[in-house]
mmCIF file of C-alpha atoms in Angstrom:
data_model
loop_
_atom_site.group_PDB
_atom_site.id
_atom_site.type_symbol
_atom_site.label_atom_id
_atom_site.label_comp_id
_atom_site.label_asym_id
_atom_site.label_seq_id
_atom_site.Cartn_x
_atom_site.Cartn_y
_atom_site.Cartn_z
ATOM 1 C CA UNK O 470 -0.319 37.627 -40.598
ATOM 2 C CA UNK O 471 -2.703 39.749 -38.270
ATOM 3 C CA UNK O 472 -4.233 36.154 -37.343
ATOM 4 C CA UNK O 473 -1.566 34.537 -36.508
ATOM 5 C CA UNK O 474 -0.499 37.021 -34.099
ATOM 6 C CA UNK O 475 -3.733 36.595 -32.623
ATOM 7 C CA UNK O 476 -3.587 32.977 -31.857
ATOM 8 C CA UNK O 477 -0.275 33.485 -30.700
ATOM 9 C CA UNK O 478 -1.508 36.094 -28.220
ATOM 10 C CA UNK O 479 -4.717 33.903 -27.668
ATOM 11 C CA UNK O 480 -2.479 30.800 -26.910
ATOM 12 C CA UNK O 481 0.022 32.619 -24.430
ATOM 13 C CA UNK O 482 -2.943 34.396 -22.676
ATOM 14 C CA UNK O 483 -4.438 31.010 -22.213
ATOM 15 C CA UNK O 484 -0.887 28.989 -21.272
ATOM 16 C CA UNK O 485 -1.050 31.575 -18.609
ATOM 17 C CA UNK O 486 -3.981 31.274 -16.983
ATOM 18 C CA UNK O 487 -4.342 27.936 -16.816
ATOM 19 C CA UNK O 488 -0.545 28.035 -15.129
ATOM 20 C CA UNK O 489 -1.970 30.312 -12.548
ATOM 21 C CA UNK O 490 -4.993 28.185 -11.955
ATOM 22 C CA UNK O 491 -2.987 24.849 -11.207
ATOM 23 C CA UNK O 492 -0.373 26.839 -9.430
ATOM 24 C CA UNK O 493 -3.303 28.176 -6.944
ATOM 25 C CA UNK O 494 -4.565 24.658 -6.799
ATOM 26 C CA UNK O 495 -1.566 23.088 -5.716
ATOM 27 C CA UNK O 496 -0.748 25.323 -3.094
ATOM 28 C CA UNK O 497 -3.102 23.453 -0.655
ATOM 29 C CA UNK O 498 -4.444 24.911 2.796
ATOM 30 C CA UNK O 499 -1.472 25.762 4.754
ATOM 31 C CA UNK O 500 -1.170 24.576 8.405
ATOM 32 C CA UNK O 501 -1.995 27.847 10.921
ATOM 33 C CA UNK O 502 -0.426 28.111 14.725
ATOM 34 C CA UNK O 503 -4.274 29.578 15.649
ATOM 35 C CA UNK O 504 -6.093 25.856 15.439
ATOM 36 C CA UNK O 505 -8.007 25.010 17.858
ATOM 37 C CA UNK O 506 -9.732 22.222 19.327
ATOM 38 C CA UNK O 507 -12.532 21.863 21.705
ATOM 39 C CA UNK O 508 -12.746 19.202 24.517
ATOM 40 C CA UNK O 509 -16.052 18.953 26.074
ATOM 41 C CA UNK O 510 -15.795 17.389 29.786
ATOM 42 C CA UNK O 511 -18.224 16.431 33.030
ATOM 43 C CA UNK O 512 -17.039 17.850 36.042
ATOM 44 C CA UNK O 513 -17.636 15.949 39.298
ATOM 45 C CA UNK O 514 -20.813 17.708 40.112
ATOM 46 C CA UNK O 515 -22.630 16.849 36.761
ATOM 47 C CA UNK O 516 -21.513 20.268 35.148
ATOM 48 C CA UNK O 517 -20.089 20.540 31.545
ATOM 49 C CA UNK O 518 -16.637 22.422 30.989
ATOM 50 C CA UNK O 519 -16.075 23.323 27.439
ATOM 51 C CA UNK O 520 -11.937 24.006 26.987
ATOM 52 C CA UNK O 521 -10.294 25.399 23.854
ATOM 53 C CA UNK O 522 -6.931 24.300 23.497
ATOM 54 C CA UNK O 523 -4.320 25.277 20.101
ATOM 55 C CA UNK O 524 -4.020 21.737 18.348
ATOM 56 C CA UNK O 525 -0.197 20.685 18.656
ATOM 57 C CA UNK O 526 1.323 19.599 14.878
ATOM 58 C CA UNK O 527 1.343 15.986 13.864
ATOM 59 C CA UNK O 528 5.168 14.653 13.942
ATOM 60 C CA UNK O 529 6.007 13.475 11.157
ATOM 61 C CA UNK O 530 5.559 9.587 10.352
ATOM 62 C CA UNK O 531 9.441 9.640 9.301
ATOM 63 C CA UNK O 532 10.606 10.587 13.105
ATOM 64 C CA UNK O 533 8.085 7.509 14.278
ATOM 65 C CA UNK O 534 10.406 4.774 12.323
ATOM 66 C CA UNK O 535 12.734 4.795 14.613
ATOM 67 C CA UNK O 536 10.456 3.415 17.563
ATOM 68 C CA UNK O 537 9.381 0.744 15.808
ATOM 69 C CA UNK O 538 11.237 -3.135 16.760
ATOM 70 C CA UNK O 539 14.048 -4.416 14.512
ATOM 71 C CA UNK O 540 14.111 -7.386 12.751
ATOM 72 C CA UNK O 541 14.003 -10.425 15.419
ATOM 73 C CA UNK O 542 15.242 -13.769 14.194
ATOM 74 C CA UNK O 543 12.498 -15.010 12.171
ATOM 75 C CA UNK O 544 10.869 -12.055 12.342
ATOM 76 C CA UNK O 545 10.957 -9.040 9.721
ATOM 77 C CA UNK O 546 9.129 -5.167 10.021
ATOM 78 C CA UNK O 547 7.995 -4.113 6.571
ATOM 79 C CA UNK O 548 6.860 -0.669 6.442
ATOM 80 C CA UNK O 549 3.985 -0.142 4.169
ATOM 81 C CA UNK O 550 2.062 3.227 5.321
ATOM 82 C CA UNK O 551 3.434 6.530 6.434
ATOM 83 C CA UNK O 552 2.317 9.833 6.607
ATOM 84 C CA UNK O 553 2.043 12.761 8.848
ATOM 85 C CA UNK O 554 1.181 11.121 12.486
ATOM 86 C CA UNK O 555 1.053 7.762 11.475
ATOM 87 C CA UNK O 556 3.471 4.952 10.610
ATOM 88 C CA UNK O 557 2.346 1.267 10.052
ATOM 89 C CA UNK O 558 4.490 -1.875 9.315
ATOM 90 C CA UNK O 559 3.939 -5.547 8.802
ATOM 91 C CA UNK O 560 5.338 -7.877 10.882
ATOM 92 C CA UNK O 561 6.604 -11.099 8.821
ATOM 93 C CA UNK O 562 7.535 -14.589 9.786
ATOM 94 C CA UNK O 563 9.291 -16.462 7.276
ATOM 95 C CA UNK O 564 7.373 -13.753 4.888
ATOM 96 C CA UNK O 565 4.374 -14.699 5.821
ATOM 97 C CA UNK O 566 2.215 -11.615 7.647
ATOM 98 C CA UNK O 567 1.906 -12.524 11.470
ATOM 99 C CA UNK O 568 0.668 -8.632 12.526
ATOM 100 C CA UNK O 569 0.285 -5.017 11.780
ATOM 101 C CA UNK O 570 2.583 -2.653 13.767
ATOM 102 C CA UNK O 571 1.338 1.225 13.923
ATOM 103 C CA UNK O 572 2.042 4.109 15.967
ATOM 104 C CA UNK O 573 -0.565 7.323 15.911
ATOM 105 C CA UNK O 574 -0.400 11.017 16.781
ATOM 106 C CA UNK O 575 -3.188 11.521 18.803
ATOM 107 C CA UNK O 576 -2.403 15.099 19.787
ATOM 108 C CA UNK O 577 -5.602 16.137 17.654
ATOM 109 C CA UNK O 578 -7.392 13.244 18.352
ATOM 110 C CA UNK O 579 -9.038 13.608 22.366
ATOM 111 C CA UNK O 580 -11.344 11.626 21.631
ATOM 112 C CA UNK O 581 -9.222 8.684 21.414
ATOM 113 C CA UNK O 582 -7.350 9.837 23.908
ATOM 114 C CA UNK O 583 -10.348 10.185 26.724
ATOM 115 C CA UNK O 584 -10.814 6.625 26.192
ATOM 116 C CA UNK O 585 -7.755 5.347 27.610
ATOM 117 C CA UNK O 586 -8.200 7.531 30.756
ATOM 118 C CA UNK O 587 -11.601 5.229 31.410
ATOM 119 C CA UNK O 588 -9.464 2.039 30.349
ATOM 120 C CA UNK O 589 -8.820 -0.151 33.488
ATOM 121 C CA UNK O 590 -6.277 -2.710 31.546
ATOM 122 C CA UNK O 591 -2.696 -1.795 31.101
ATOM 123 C CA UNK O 592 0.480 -3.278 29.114
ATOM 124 C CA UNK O 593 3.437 -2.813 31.323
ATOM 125 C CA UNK O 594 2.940 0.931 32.773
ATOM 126 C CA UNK O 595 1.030 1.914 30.149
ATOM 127 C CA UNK O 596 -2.861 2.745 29.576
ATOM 128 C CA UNK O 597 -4.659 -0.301 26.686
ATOM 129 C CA UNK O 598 -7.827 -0.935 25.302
ATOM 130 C CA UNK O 599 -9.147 -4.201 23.249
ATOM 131 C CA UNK O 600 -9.507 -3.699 20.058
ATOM 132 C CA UNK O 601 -11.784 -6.031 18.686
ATOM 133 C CA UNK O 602 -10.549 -9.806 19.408
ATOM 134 C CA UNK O 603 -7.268 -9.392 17.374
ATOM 135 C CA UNK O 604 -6.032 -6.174 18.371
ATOM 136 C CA UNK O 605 -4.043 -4.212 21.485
ATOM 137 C CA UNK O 606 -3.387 -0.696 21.744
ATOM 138 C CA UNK O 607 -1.530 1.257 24.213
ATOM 139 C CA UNK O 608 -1.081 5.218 24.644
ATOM 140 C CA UNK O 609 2.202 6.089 25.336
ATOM 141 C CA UNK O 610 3.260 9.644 26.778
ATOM 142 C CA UNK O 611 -0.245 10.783 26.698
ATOM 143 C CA UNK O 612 0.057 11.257 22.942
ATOM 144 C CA UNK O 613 1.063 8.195 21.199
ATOM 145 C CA UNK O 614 -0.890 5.278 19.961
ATOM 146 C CA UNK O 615 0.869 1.998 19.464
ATOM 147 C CA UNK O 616 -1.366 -0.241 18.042
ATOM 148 C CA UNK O 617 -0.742 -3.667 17.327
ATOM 149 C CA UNK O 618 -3.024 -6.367 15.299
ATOM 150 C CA UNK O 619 -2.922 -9.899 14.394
ATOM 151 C CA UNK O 620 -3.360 -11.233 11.048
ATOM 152 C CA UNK O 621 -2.623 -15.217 12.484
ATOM 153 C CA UNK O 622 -4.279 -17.047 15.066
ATOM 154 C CA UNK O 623 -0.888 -18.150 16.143
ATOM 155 C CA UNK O 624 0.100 -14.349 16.695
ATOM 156 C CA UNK O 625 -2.292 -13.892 20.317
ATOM 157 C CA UNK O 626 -2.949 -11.681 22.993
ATOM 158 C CA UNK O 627 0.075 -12.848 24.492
ATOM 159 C CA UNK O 628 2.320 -12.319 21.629
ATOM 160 C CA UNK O 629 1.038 -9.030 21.312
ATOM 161 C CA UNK O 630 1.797 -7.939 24.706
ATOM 162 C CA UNK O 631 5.394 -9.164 24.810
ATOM 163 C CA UNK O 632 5.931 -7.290 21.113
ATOM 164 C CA UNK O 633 5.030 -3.789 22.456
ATOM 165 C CA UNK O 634 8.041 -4.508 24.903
ATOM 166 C CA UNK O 635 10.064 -4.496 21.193
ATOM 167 C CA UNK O 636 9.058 -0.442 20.821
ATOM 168 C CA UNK O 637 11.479 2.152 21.951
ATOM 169 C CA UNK O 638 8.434 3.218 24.383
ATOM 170 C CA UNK O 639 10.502 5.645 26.522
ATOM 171 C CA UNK O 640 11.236 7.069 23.592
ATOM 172 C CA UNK O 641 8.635 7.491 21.499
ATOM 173 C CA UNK O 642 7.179 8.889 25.258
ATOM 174 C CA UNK O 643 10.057 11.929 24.908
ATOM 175 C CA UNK O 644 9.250 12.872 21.349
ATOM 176 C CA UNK O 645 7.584 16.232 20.729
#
């Protein structure tokens, strides 16, 4: 009798601590309004400025959906990827994959973002860069990235360009 109640006490004891441990563990690191990120620039003169800024919150990739083009005739958006700051979506003809469609949160990103102040091409009014030979990216309210991709040689340059025109741009350029 004694020994039972001893394995019963040893099994709650133990029930509760290994509770508490995967409670703790899936609490996760919690998201803190005292960030920071550093951006590193050259002044005119050849002088560095270092420049400590809070880091804004990622939106959520839910409230990017909505900027994203509707279906088009032949053409279908699949959504396939979405998390906090980013959203991506293929873009189907007849079902067959023509592109990938994604929109980024840069806001903790500067790097990214420094490189479309050097960029010299733009889509429309907006700041792009190449990337690579089958993809386009623009920056949109100096803190989106819409990036678009081809998966088709018939899907080109061209057909890139006129699908970023599909994008709610000014609005995705108003979101917070």
């Amino acid at each position: 009798m004694h020994m039972q109640k001893f394995r019963i006490s040893l099994f709650a004891s133990l029930f509760l601590l290994l509770s508490s441990a995967f409670l703790i563990s899936c609490s996760g690191k919690k998201k803190t309004e005292t960030e920071t990120t550093t951006t590193t620039a050259t002044t005119d003169n050849g002088s560095t400025a270092t420049e400590e800024m809070p880091k804004e919150e990622e939106v959520e990739g839910g409230a990017l959906n909505k900027f994203f083009p509707k279906k088009e005739g032949v053409y279908k958006v699949v959504y396939n990827q979405e998390k906090d700051g980013f959203v991506q979506a293929s873009l189907e003809q007849d079902g067959k994959e023509v592109a990938t469609l994604a929109i980024s949160d840069l806001s903790a990103n500067m790097d990214t973002k420094a490189k479309y102040e050097k960029s010299t091409m733009k889509v429309g009014t907006y700041p792009a860069l190449k990337k690579g030979s089958k993809g386009t990216a623009i920056l949109v309210g100096d803190r989106y990235q819409v990036n678009i991709r081809s998966k088709d040689d018939s899907f080109d340059e061209d057909m890139r360009k006129a699908w970023f025109e599909k994008f709610d741009l000014s609005g995705l350029a108003n979101l917070k």
